[in-house]
C-alpha positions in Angstrom: -16.5 -13.0 -8.4 -16.8 -12.8 -4.6 -14.1 -10.5 -3.1 -13.3 -9.8 0.5 -11.2 -6.6 1.2 -9.6 -6.8 4.6 -8.9 -3.3 5.8 -11.5 -1.9 3.4 -12.0 1.4 5.3 -8.5 2.7 4.5 -7.4 4.7 1.4 -6.3 1.7 -0.6 -9.0 -0.6 0.8 -11.7 1.9 0.0 -10.5 2.2 -3.6 -10.4 -1.6 -4.0 -13.9 -1.9 -2.7 -15.1 0.8 -5.1 -13.5 -0.7 -8.1 -14.8 -4.2 -7.2 -18.3 -2.8 -6.7 -18.3 -0.8 -10.0 -16.9 -3.9 -11.8 -20.0 -5.8 -10.8 -18.4 -8.2 -8.3 -19.9 -9.3 -5.0 -17.7 -7.5 -2.5 -17.4 -7.5 1.3 -15.0 -5.3 3.2 -13.9 -5.1 6.8 -13.1 -2.2 9.2 -11.6 -1.9 12.6 -13.4 1.1 14.1 -15.5 2.8 11.3 -16.9 1.4 8.1 -16.3 2.9 4.7 -18.9 4.6 2.6 -18.8 2.7 -0.6 -22.2 1.6 -1.7 -22.9 -2.0 -2.8 -20.4 -3.3 -0.2 -21.2 -5.6 2.7 -19.3 -4.0 5.6 -18.2 -6.0 8.7 -16.1 -5.1 11.7 -13.0 -7.2 12.1 -9.9 -7.2 14.3 -7.3 -9.3 12.4 -5.5 -9.9 15.6 -8.3 -12.3 16.6 -7.7 -15.5 14.6 -11.1 -17.0 15.4 -12.9 -13.9 14.1 -10.9 -13.9 10.9 -11.6 -17.5 10.3 -15.3 -17.2 11.0 -15.8 -14.2 8.7 -14.0 -15.7 5.8 -15.8 -19.0 6.2 -19.1 -17.2 6.3 -18.5 -15.0 3.3 -16.9 -17.7 1.2 -14.9 -15.3 -1.0 -13.0 -16.4 -4.1 -10.4 -13.7 -3.6 -9.2 -12.1 -0.3 -7.1 -8.9 -0.5 -5.4 -8.0 2.8 -4.7 -4.3 3.0 -4.9 -4.1 6.8 -2.0 -2.7 8.8 -1.0 -0.5 11.7 2.5 0.9 11.6 3.0 0.7 15.3 1.3 -2.7 15.9 3.1 -5.9 15.1 0.1 -8.0 15.9 -2.0 -6.3 13.2 0.6 -6.1 10.5 2.4 -9.4 11.0 0.3 -11.8 13.0 -2.9 -10.5 11.4 -1.5 -11.3 8.0 -0.9 -14.8 9.1 -4.4 -15.1 10.4 -5.8 -13.9 7.1 -3.6 -16.3 5.1 -4.6 -19.3 7.2 -8.3 -18.5 6.9 -8.1 -17.8 3.1 -6.3 -21.0 2.5 -8.8 -23.0 4.6 -11.6 -21.4 2.5 -9.8 -22.1 -0.8 -9.6 -18.4 -1.7 -7.0 -16.7 -3.7 -5.0 -14.3 -1.5 -3.3 -11.0 -2.3 -1.2 -9.6 0.5 -0.3 -5.9 0.3 3.3 -5.3 1.5 5.6 -2.3 1.5 9.0 -0.9 0.4 9.6 -0.6 4.1 11.0 -4.1 4.1 14.2 -2.7 2.6 16.9 -0.7 4.3 17.8 1.5 1.3 21.4 0.4 1.3 21.0 -1.0 -2.3 18.7 1.9 -3.5 17.3 -0.2 -6.4 15.2 -3.3 -5.4 13.6 -5.8 -7.7 11.4 -8.7 -6.8 14.3 -11.0 -6.2 15.8 -8.8 -3.4 15.7 -10.2 0.1 14.2 -8.0 2.8 16.6 -6.2 5.2 14.3 -4.0 7.3 15.6 -1.4 9.7 12.4 -0.3 11.3 9.8 -2.1 13.4 7.1 -1.6 10.7 9.4 -2.9 8.0 10.2 -5.9 10.1 6.5 -6.6 10.6 5.8 -6.4 6.9 8.7 -8.7 6.2 7.4 -11.2 8.7 4.0 -11.0 7.1 5.6 -11.8 3.7 7.3 -14.8 5.2 4.1 -16.1 6.8 2.1 -15.7 3.6 4.7 -17.4 1.5 4.8 -20.4 3.9 1.0 -20.6 4.4 -0.2 -19.7 0.9 2.6 -20.3 -1.6 0.2 -19.5 -4.6 -0.6 -16.1 -3.1 0.5 -12.7 -4.6 2.5 -10.5 -2.3 2.5 -7.0 -3.7 5.0 -4.5 -2.4 4.2 -0.9 -2.9 5.4 2.6 -2.0 3.8 5.9 -0.9 0.2 5.8 -1.8 -1.3 9.1 -3.1 -4.9 9.8 -3.8 -6.9 12.9 -4.6 -6.6 14.4 -1.2 -7.1 11.4 1.1 -3.6 10.2 1.9 -1.5 11.0 5.0 1.3 12.6 2.9 -1.3 14.9 1.2 -2.6 15.9 4.6 0.9 16.7 5.9 1.7 18.8 2.8 -1.4 20.9 3.3 -0.7 21.3 7.0 2.9 22.4 6.3 2.0 24.7 3.4 -0.6 26.5 5.5 1.5 26.7 8.7 -0.8 24.5 10.8 2.1 22.3 11.8 5.8 22.6 12.1 8.2 20.2 10.4 9.9 19.5 7.2 9.9 17.3 4.1 13.1 15.4 3.5 15.1 15.9 0.3 17.1 12.7 0.7 14.1 10.4 1.4 13.3 9.0 -2.0 10.4 6.7 -2.9 8.3 5.7 -5.9 4.8 7.1 -5.1 1.8 5.4 -6.7 -1.7 6.7 -7.3 -4.3 4.7 -5.4 -6.4 4.2 -8.5 -3.5 2.6 -10.4 -2.5 0.5 -7.4 -6.0 -0.9 -6.8 -6.5 -1.7 -10.5 -3.1 -3.5 -10.6 -3.9 -5.5 -7.5 -7.2 -6.6 -8.9 -5.5 -7.7 -12.1 -3.0 -9.7 -10.2 -5.9 -11.2 -8.0 -7.6 -12.7 -11.0 -4.4 -13.8 -12.8 -2.4 -17.1 -12.3 0.7 -15.2 -11.1 2.0 -15.8 -7.6 4.9 -14.7 -5.4 6.5 -11.2 -5.0 5.4 -8.4 -7.2 6.5 -4.7 -7.1 3.6 -2.3 -7.7 4.8 1.3 -7.4 5.0 4.4 -9.5 7.4 5.0 -12.4 9.1 8.1 -10.9 11.6 8.1 -8.0 11.0 11.4 -6.1 12.0 12.8 -2.7 9.3 13.5 -0.2 10.1 17.2 -0.7 9.7 17.1 -4.4 6.5 15.1 -4.0 5.2 17.7 -1.6 5.9 20.5 -4.1 4.0 18.6 -6.8 1.1 18.1 -4.4 1.1 21.7 -3.4 1.0 22.9 -7.0 -1.8 20.5 -7.9 -3.9 21.8 -5.0 -3.2 25.5 -5.5 -0.9 25.9 -2.5 2.3 27.9 -2.3 5.0 25.2 -2.8 7.7 27.7 -1.7 6.2 27.6 1.8 7.1 24.0 2.3 10.1 23.6 4.6 12.8 21.1 3.6 15.5 19.2 5.5 17.7 16.1 5.2 16.8 12.9 7.1 20.5 12.3 7.5 20.9 15.6 9.4 17.7 15.3 11.4 18.6 11.9 12.8 15.2 10.4 12.1 15.6 6.6 11.8 14.5 4.7 8.7 15.4 4.1 5.1 16.3 7.0 2.9 16.5 6.1 -0.8 14.3 3.0 -1.7 13.3 2.6 -5.3 11.1 -0.4 -6.3 11.9 -1.8 -9.7 8.6 -2.7 -11.2 9.5 -3.7 -14.7 8.7 -7.4 -14.3 5.3 -6.7 -12.8 4.4 -3.9 -15.2 5.0 -6.3 -18.2 2.3 -8.6 -16.7 -0.3 -5.8 -16.3 -2.6 -3.8 -18.5 -2.8 -1.1 -15.9 0.0 1.5 -16.4 1.7 2.5 -13.2 2.1 6.2 -13.7 4.8 8.2 -12.0 4.1 11.1 -9.6 5.3 13.7 -12.1 2.6 12.5 -14.4 -0.4 11.9 -12.1 0.2 15.1 -10.2 0.8 17.2 -13.3 
C-alpha cells in the first residue's frame, strides 16, 4: 500500500515510517524543518498550515492511507487548522485518514474516559486537539481518530530526556505525583495505528498503555531502566505547584484493544 506519514520526523512519525518501510509498503513522510533518517522513505518538507501545499503534496503522492501525526503544542494553526487541511486533501484524494489525537482533550474531572466521552479541554493544546477531532469528523467521517497518551520510546521521547536531565542534575524541576496518564510505547502505538489504518473501523479509538502511572512513577521506571539513580528524581504535586492542566486522565482502551492484534503494554511491563 501507499502510505503518507504527515509529521514523519517526530518520534511517532518516525516509527510509523520505519514500520511501513520494513513492512514492504511504499511510504512517504513529511517534515517541517529536518527530515527523518528512515531509509526507503520519500521525505518531503511540508508546513500543514499551508492548505495549498498540503493539497498539492497529497495529490502528487496519491496515497491510499494518510496518517497525520503532526502537531505543535503551542501552535493552534498546526494542530487544529493543519489537521483540517490534511483531512480535506486526503478526502479529495480518496485516501483513508488516521488522525492522531491526545488525552489532552479531557479535563481530568472524570478520571476514566472511554471512546464515548465528550472532550472538555482546559488547555490551549487540548482545545486545539479537540478542534482537530471535530474537523476530521465533519470532513472525513470514515476516518479513524486515535487518542493516545504519553509516548515513550527507547530514549527518544521528551519525558525520557527530562528524566535524564533531572536525575543527573542538569536541570531543576520536579515530576508530579498526582499527574497520572497511561503511557504507551511508540512501537506498540505505531503498530496499532497501522492496524486501524488498514481496517474498516472508523471514529474515535483510544490507543494507550494498560497501566495508569504518575509522571513521577514513570520517571522512576525510566531511571531504573536506564541505569540512573531513581532516588535523585525530585517529586511534587501539580495541585501545589499551581501548574495549569489536567491531573488524572486515564484512557479506557478496552474497546479498541479488542479490535487489535497488537497488545498495548503498560509502562510497568515495557520498562521492566
